[in-house]
Amino acid sequence: MNPLSAPSPDLRILSIEAILPHEKSDAQRSGPLMRRLKNAEHFTNPPIVADLADGRYVLMDGSNRHLSMRLLGFKHILAQVQDYGSDFVQLDTWRHVLADWDARQLMRELDALTGIRIHPGEAAGAIAQIHLRDGQLYSVQAHSEDLLQRNMTLSRLVDVYHRSATLYRSALDDTAQIWSLFPSGIALIVFPVFLPEHIIEAALHCAYLPPGISRHIVQGRALNMDYPMARLRADLPLETKNEQLQAWLRERYAARSIRYYAESTFQFAE
């Protein structure tokens, strides 16, 4: 992949109802986000969607923004459309860092779950691996190999700690770094990588993944757009809103106010 050749982002105003999420929203994130969006003057970071070519779109990233806008009564949302088959899209997973809880209680509650088996060490076909701070490793296997049933089981597993622990997402899998960065961390949960067809199937069948597992890495992502929220709120046809968006983009390109960074970056203001 040559990041220098990433194309300009395909930005569109879409019907919120045409966008299908593949994961549940994160209650720890969506509440504060909704409060910010309610009175926001600008929309900054568009969700990423994949076109299903039938008038519907799979939500690749931005489930909390999508849900928040929907609950606030927006009919339309600004989104970036990506081709799932493109070399500029990579599907990975987030790791879950659990903090501010007790590791023994975590394992007791997981042991009480039906539909899973927990083994010490690594195990083939695991739906998750649990790295405890004391160095112990466990693998979690689902009783069913059916993708939809596995997603339901995975959601139940995440629900166990989502309601009790402080949950952080991380791209790191080095436990030494994790424990250094998260002093109150008790466990690191690592998930297997999904395929695009798994994400699409989850969206089409409403068999949602837990929040914050899938991670779509998109080269040429549109960020910090500051598009006027008043234009998204306006009671205008979708076609008119997209004409306004394209005119707005032409103005930004003419003013040279759009810059492409090919480098991998760390953002400290998320």
mmCIF file of C-alpha atoms in Angstrom:
data_model
loop_
_atom_site.group_PDB
_atom_site.id
_atom_site.type_symbol
_atom_site.label_atom_id
_atom_site.label_comp_id
_atom_site.label_asym_id
_atom_site.label_seq_id
_atom_site.Cartn_x
_atom_site.Cartn_y
_atom_site.Cartn_z
ATOM 1 C CA MET A 1 0.000 0.000 0.000
ATOM 2 C CA ASN A 2 1.288 3.432 -0.925
ATOM 3 C CA PRO A 3 -0.310 5.984 1.444
ATOM 4 C CA LEU A 4 0.833 8.845 -0.806
ATOM 5 C CA SER A 5 -1.717 7.766 -3.430
ATOM 6 C CA ALA A 6 -4.772 7.655 -1.153
ATOM 7 C CA PRO A 7 -7.739 9.169 -3.022
ATOM 8 C CA SER A 8 -9.775 12.134 -1.890
ATOM 9 C CA PRO A 9 -12.482 11.055 0.579
ATOM 10 C CA ASP A 10 -15.902 10.197 -0.836
ATOM 11 C CA LEU A 11 -18.107 12.340 1.410
ATOM 12 C CA ARG A 12 -21.899 12.202 1.215
ATOM 13 C CA ILE A 13 -24.981 13.175 3.167
ATOM 14 C CA LEU A 14 -26.894 9.939 3.794
ATOM 15 C CA SER A 15 -30.176 8.930 5.349
ATOM 16 C CA ILE A 16 -29.536 7.728 8.888
ATOM 17 C CA GLU A 17 -32.073 4.929 8.351
ATOM 18 C CA ALA A 18 -30.051 3.592 5.388
ATOM 19 C CA ILE A 19 -26.992 2.967 7.582
ATOM 20 C CA LEU A 20 -26.794 -0.438 9.264
ATOM 21 C CA PRO A 21 -24.623 -0.733 12.392
ATOM 22 C CA HIS A 22 -22.648 -3.931 12.940
ATOM 23 C CA GLU A 23 -21.943 -3.338 16.634
ATOM 24 C CA LYS A 24 -23.732 -2.121 19.720
ATOM 25 C CA SER A 25 -23.141 1.420 20.897
ATOM 26 C CA ASP A 26 -20.966 2.109 23.931
ATOM 27 C CA ALA A 27 -23.061 3.610 26.753
ATOM 28 C CA GLN A 28 -19.910 4.974 28.408
ATOM 29 C CA ARG A 29 -19.227 7.034 25.267
ATOM 30 C CA SER A 30 -22.579 7.748 23.593
ATOM 31 C CA GLY A 31 -24.123 9.672 26.513
ATOM 32 C CA PRO A 32 -21.477 12.419 26.687
ATOM 33 C CA LEU A 33 -21.292 12.509 22.874
ATOM 34 C CA MET A 34 -25.014 13.114 22.563
ATOM 35 C CA ARG A 35 -24.815 16.024 24.985
ATOM 36 C CA ARG A 36 -22.035 17.583 22.899
ATOM 37 C CA LEU A 37 -23.825 17.072 19.587
ATOM 38 C CA LYS A 38 -27.134 18.479 20.828
ATOM 39 C CA ASN A 39 -25.848 22.042 20.826
ATOM 40 C CA ALA A 40 -22.856 21.676 18.492
ATOM 41 C CA GLU A 41 -22.451 24.167 15.665
ATOM 42 C CA HIS A 42 -20.239 21.892 13.567
ATOM 43 C CA PHE A 43 -19.959 18.194 12.727
ATOM 44 C CA THR A 44 -16.311 17.223 12.868
ATOM 45 C CA ASN A 45 -15.561 13.545 12.173
ATOM 46 C CA PRO A 46 -17.824 11.671 9.719
ATOM 47 C CA PRO A 47 -18.583 7.996 10.343
ATOM 48 C CA ILE A 48 -17.117 5.508 7.864
ATOM 49 C CA VAL A 49 -19.551 3.372 5.848
ATOM 50 C CA ALA A 50 -19.362 0.727 3.110
ATOM 51 C CA ASP A 51 -21.814 0.898 0.200
ATOM 52 C CA LEU A 52 -23.880 -2.297 -0.199
ATOM 53 C CA ALA A 53 -25.018 -1.135 -3.662
ATOM 54 C CA ASP A 54 -28.698 -1.546 -2.775
ATOM 55 C CA GLY A 55 -29.295 1.830 -1.143
ATOM 56 C CA ARG A 56 -27.982 0.633 2.217
ATOM 57 C CA TYR A 57 -24.622 1.101 3.920
ATOM 58 C CA VAL A 58 -22.767 -0.882 6.561
ATOM 59 C CA LEU A 59 -21.428 1.270 9.358
ATOM 60 C CA MET A 60 -17.726 0.464 9.654
ATOM 61 C CA ASP A 61 -16.803 3.046 12.286
ATOM 62 C CA GLY A 62 -18.766 5.673 14.212
ATOM 63 C CA SER A 63 -21.622 3.733 15.846
ATOM 64 C CA ASN A 64 -21.854 6.170 18.764
ATOM 65 C CA ARG A 65 -22.060 9.188 16.437
ATOM 66 C CA HIS A 66 -24.669 7.431 14.311
ATOM 67 C CA LEU A 67 -26.827 6.445 17.300
ATOM 68 C CA SER A 68 -26.477 9.849 18.964
ATOM 69 C CA MET A 69 -27.568 11.693 15.815
ATOM 70 C CA ARG A 70 -30.460 9.292 15.366
ATOM 71 C CA LEU A 71 -31.694 9.738 18.943
ATOM 72 C CA LEU A 72 -31.405 13.504 18.557
ATOM 73 C CA GLY A 73 -33.860 13.321 15.655
ATOM 74 C CA PHE A 74 -31.517 13.884 12.720
ATOM 75 C CA LYS A 75 -32.761 12.367 9.465
ATOM 76 C CA HIS A 76 -29.434 12.756 7.670
ATOM 77 C CA ILE A 77 -25.765 12.405 8.561
ATOM 78 C CA LEU A 78 -22.476 13.279 6.900
ATOM 79 C CA ALA A 79 -20.486 10.097 6.205
ATOM 80 C CA GLN A 80 -17.367 8.941 4.374
ATOM 81 C CA VAL A 81 -18.007 6.086 1.948
ATOM 82 C CA GLN A 82 -15.259 3.486 1.569
ATOM 83 C CA ASP A 83 -14.920 0.397 -0.617
ATOM 84 C CA TYR A 84 -14.447 -2.610 1.661
ATOM 85 C CA GLY A 85 -12.307 -4.241 -1.006
ATOM 86 C CA SER A 86 -9.955 -1.297 -1.262
ATOM 87 C CA ASP A 87 -6.304 -1.542 -0.274
ATOM 88 C CA PHE A 88 -6.892 1.614 1.760
ATOM 89 C CA VAL A 89 -9.103 -0.194 4.299
ATOM 90 C CA GLN A 90 -7.685 -2.601 6.879
ATOM 91 C CA LEU A 91 -9.863 -4.492 9.363
ATOM 92 C CA ASP A 92 -8.326 -5.083 12.780
ATOM 93 C CA THR A 93 -9.547 -5.295 16.384
ATOM 94 C CA TRP A 94 -9.260 -3.150 19.477
ATOM 95 C CA ARG A 95 -7.957 -4.658 22.686
ATOM 96 C CA HIS A 96 -9.985 -4.038 25.846
ATOM 97 C CA VAL A 97 -8.105 -2.876 28.918
ATOM 98 C CA LEU A 98 -10.146 -3.451 32.081
ATOM 99 C CA ALA A 99 -9.424 -1.251 35.063
ATOM 100 C CA ASP A 100 -10.779 -0.348 38.496
ATOM 101 C CA TRP A 101 -12.183 -3.805 39.240
ATOM 102 C CA ASP A 102 -11.101 -7.094 40.782
ATOM 103 C CA ALA A 103 -9.570 -9.810 38.567
ATOM 104 C CA ARG A 104 -10.911 -12.622 40.757
ATOM 105 C CA GLN A 105 -14.433 -11.253 40.500
ATOM 106 C CA LEU A 106 -14.010 -10.966 36.720
ATOM 107 C CA MET A 107 -13.080 -14.639 36.430
ATOM 108 C CA ARG A 108 -15.866 -15.746 38.803
ATOM 109 C CA GLU A 109 -18.499 -13.959 36.727
ATOM 110 C CA LEU A 110 -17.087 -15.297 33.463
ATOM 111 C CA ASP A 111 -17.055 -18.838 34.872
ATOM 112 C CA ALA A 112 -20.758 -18.470 35.662
ATOM 113 C CA LEU A 113 -21.656 -17.675 32.036
ATOM 114 C CA THR A 114 -23.388 -20.411 30.041
ATOM 115 C CA GLY A 115 -22.363 -21.135 26.468
ATOM 116 C CA ILE A 116 -18.609 -20.672 26.938
ATOM 117 C CA ARG A 117 -15.578 -22.685 28.032
ATOM 118 C CA ILE A 118 -12.550 -21.086 29.678
ATOM 119 C CA HIS A 119 -9.180 -22.822 29.331
ATOM 120 C CA PRO A 120 -5.792 -21.909 30.802
ATOM 121 C CA GLY A 121 -3.312 -20.906 28.090
ATOM 122 C CA GLU A 122 -3.966 -20.619 24.356
ATOM 123 C CA ALA A 123 -6.757 -22.569 22.622
ATOM 124 C CA ALA A 124 -7.701 -22.850 18.952
ATOM 125 C CA GLY A 125 -10.866 -21.060 17.884
ATOM 126 C CA ALA A 126 -11.041 -18.834 20.962
ATOM 127 C CA ILE A 127 -13.437 -15.888 20.775
ATOM 128 C CA ALA A 128 -11.193 -14.002 23.237
ATOM 129 C CA GLN A 129 -8.012 -14.287 25.255
ATOM 130 C CA ILE A 130 -7.738 -12.914 28.785
ATOM 131 C CA HIS A 131 -4.338 -11.675 29.972
ATOM 132 C CA LEU A 132 -4.429 -10.993 33.719
ATOM 133 C CA ARG A 133 -2.057 -8.524 35.306
ATOM 134 C CA ASP A 134 -0.399 -11.327 37.310
ATOM 135 C CA GLY A 135 0.682 -13.009 34.051
ATOM 136 C CA GLN A 136 -2.017 -15.694 33.786
ATOM 137 C CA LEU A 137 -3.503 -16.326 30.324
ATOM 138 C CA TYR A 138 -6.936 -17.819 29.578
ATOM 139 C CA SER A 139 -8.762 -18.606 26.339
ATOM 140 C CA VAL A 140 -12.535 -18.287 25.984
ATOM 141 C CA GLN A 141 -14.294 -20.633 23.557
ATOM 142 C CA ALA A 142 -17.948 -20.533 22.503
ATOM 143 C CA HIS A 143 -20.018 -23.715 22.437
ATOM 144 C CA SER A 144 -21.432 -22.821 18.997
ATOM 145 C CA GLU A 145 -19.394 -22.278 15.832
ATOM 146 C CA ASP A 146 -22.252 -20.364 14.164
ATOM 147 C CA LEU A 147 -21.118 -16.763 13.591
ATOM 148 C CA LEU A 148 -24.357 -15.207 14.812
ATOM 149 C CA GLN A 149 -24.404 -17.317 17.974
ATOM 150 C CA ARG A 150 -20.735 -16.512 18.576
ATOM 151 C CA ASN A 151 -21.493 -12.798 18.341
ATOM 152 C CA MET A 152 -24.265 -13.147 20.898
ATOM 153 C CA THR A 153 -21.940 -15.061 23.213
ATOM 154 C CA LEU A 154 -19.232 -12.458 22.725
ATOM 155 C CA SER A 155 -21.706 -9.721 23.663
ATOM 156 C CA ARG A 156 -22.627 -11.539 26.862
ATOM 157 C CA LEU A 157 -18.940 -11.909 27.706
ATOM 158 C CA VAL A 158 -18.247 -8.192 27.207
ATOM 159 C CA ASP A 159 -21.396 -7.260 29.152
ATOM 160 C CA VAL A 160 -19.893 -8.956 32.229
ATOM 161 C CA TYR A 161 -17.078 -6.434 32.520
ATOM 162 C CA HIS A 162 -18.658 -3.515 30.673
ATOM 163 C CA ARG A 163 -21.096 -2.938 33.534
ATOM 164 C CA SER A 164 -18.504 -3.207 36.318
ATOM 165 C CA ALA A 165 -15.035 -2.220 35.080
ATOM 166 C CA THR A 166 -13.693 0.934 33.498
ATOM 167 C CA LEU A 167 -13.117 -0.040 29.869
ATOM 168 C CA TYR A 168 -10.361 1.409 27.686
ATOM 169 C CA ARG A 169 -9.688 0.587 24.050
ATOM 170 C CA SER A 170 -6.101 0.102 22.970
ATOM 171 C CA ALA A 171 -4.275 -0.907 19.802
ATOM 172 C CA LEU A 172 -1.425 -2.267 21.932
ATOM 173 C CA ASP A 173 -1.000 -5.961 22.690
ATOM 174 C CA ASP A 174 2.243 -5.693 24.681
ATOM 175 C CA THR A 175 1.121 -6.338 28.253
ATOM 176 C CA ALA A 176 4.195 -4.614 29.735
ATOM 177 C CA GLN A 177 3.215 -1.388 27.952
ATOM 178 C CA ILE A 178 -0.427 -1.828 28.917
ATOM 179 C CA TRP A 179 0.279 -2.190 32.648
ATOM 180 C CA SER A 180 2.632 0.798 32.495
ATOM 181 C CA LEU A 181 0.063 3.034 30.786
ATOM 182 C CA PHE A 182 -2.905 1.810 32.874
ATOM 183 C CA PRO A 183 -1.768 1.490 36.523
ATOM 184 C CA SER A 184 -5.251 0.418 37.659
ATOM 185 C CA GLY A 185 -5.592 -2.136 34.848
ATOM 186 C CA ILE A 186 -6.501 -5.683 35.879
ATOM 187 C CA ALA A 187 -6.861 -7.509 32.552
ATOM 188 C CA LEU A 188 -6.288 -7.219 28.812
ATOM 189 C CA ILE A 189 -8.877 -8.839 26.512
ATOM 190 C CA VAL A 190 -7.645 -9.709 22.995
ATOM 191 C CA PHE A 191 -10.033 -10.712 20.189
ATOM 192 C CA PRO A 192 -9.435 -12.569 16.905
ATOM 193 C CA VAL A 193 -9.520 -10.507 13.705
ATOM 194 C CA PHE A 194 -12.796 -10.518 11.776
ATOM 195 C CA LEU A 195 -13.266 -10.529 7.995
ATOM 196 C CA PRO A 196 -15.344 -7.925 6.094
ATOM 197 C CA GLU A 197 -18.021 -10.551 5.358
ATOM 198 C CA HIS A 198 -18.370 -11.131 9.115
ATOM 199 C CA ILE A 199 -19.030 -7.421 9.650
ATOM 200 C CA ILE A 200 -21.552 -7.267 6.805
ATOM 201 C CA GLU A 201 -23.360 -10.396 8.006
ATOM 202 C CA ALA A 202 -23.572 -9.012 11.543
ATOM 203 C CA ALA A 203 -25.130 -5.799 10.197
ATOM 204 C CA LEU A 204 -27.612 -7.508 7.871
ATOM 205 C CA HIS A 205 -28.825 -9.921 10.561
ATOM 206 C CA CYS A 206 -28.733 -7.443 13.476
ATOM 207 C CA ALA A 207 -26.338 -9.845 15.212
ATOM 208 C CA TYR A 208 -24.333 -7.013 16.669
ATOM 209 C CA LEU A 209 -20.803 -7.289 17.942
ATOM 210 C CA PRO A 210 -20.067 -5.757 21.346
ATOM 211 C CA PRO A 211 -18.978 -2.102 21.236
ATOM 212 C CA GLY A 212 -15.392 -1.235 20.497
ATOM 213 C CA ILE A 213 -14.030 -4.527 19.130
ATOM 214 C CA SER A 214 -13.809 -4.054 15.369
ATOM 215 C CA ARG A 215 -11.259 -1.477 14.228
ATOM 216 C CA HIS A 216 -11.239 -0.145 10.668
ATOM 217 C CA ILE A 217 -7.994 1.547 9.675
ATOM 218 C CA VAL A 218 -8.705 3.848 6.738
ATOM 219 C CA GLN A 219 -6.017 5.624 4.744
ATOM 220 C CA GLY A 220 -7.221 9.077 3.724
ATOM 221 C CA ARG A 221 -9.777 9.481 6.485
ATOM 222 C CA ALA A 222 -11.627 12.814 6.716
ATOM 223 C CA LEU A 223 -11.257 14.410 10.157
ATOM 224 C CA ASN A 224 -11.955 17.791 11.761
ATOM 225 C CA MET A 225 -14.267 18.856 8.936
ATOM 226 C CA ASP A 226 -16.319 21.363 10.938
ATOM 227 C CA TYR A 227 -19.288 21.042 8.599
ATOM 228 C CA PRO A 228 -22.228 23.251 9.687
ATOM 229 C CA MET A 229 -24.710 21.298 11.767
ATOM 230 C CA ALA A 230 -27.443 23.685 10.619
ATOM 231 C CA ARG A 231 -27.174 22.160 7.149
ATOM 232 C CA LEU A 232 -27.673 18.670 8.553
ATOM 233 C CA ARG A 233 -30.632 19.848 10.656
ATOM 234 C CA ALA A 234 -32.311 21.651 7.739
ATOM 235 C CA ASP A 235 -35.579 20.223 6.414
ATOM 236 C CA LEU A 236 -34.343 19.863 2.844
ATOM 237 C CA PRO A 237 -34.271 16.978 0.354
ATOM 238 C CA LEU A 238 -31.241 14.697 0.498
ATOM 239 C CA GLU A 239 -30.243 15.695 -3.043
ATOM 240 C CA THR A 240 -30.175 19.381 -2.085
ATOM 241 C CA LYS A 241 -28.068 18.668 0.987
ATOM 242 C CA ASN A 242 -25.538 16.758 -1.107
ATOM 243 C CA GLU A 243 -25.362 19.637 -3.589
ATOM 244 C CA GLN A 244 -24.608 21.957 -0.664
ATOM 245 C CA LEU A 245 -21.935 19.575 0.600
ATOM 246 C CA GLN A 246 -20.197 19.392 -2.775
ATOM 247 C CA ALA A 247 -20.218 23.192 -3.076
ATOM 248 C CA TRP A 248 -18.760 23.449 0.432
ATOM 249 C CA LEU A 249 -16.011 20.963 -0.449
ATOM 250 C CA ARG A 250 -15.132 22.840 -3.650
ATOM 251 C CA GLU A 251 -14.725 26.008 -1.592
ATOM 252 C CA ARG A 252 -12.411 24.233 0.853
ATOM 253 C CA TYR A 253 -10.256 22.779 -1.914
ATOM 254 C CA ALA A 254 -10.077 26.182 -3.663
ATOM 255 C CA ALA A 255 -9.021 27.812 -0.383
ATOM 256 C CA ARG A 256 -6.356 25.117 0.112
ATOM 257 C CA SER A 257 -7.750 24.436 3.569
ATOM 258 C CA ILE A 258 -7.661 20.634 3.184
ATOM 259 C CA ARG A 259 -4.381 18.910 3.977
ATOM 260 C CA TYR A 260 -3.518 15.235 3.614
ATOM 261 C CA TYR A 261 -1.140 13.659 6.130
ATOM 262 C CA ALA A 262 0.336 10.380 4.895
ATOM 263 C CA GLU A 263 2.058 9.698 8.220
ATOM 264 C CA SER A 264 0.619 7.530 10.958
ATOM 265 C CA THR A 265 -0.338 9.858 13.791
ATOM 266 C CA PHE A 266 -1.268 9.924 17.474
ATOM 267 C CA GLN A 267 -4.134 12.283 18.371
ATOM 268 C CA PHE A 268 -4.204 13.535 21.937
ATOM 269 C CA ALA A 269 -7.542 15.382 21.766
ATOM 270 C CA GLU A 270 -9.998 12.555 21.059
#
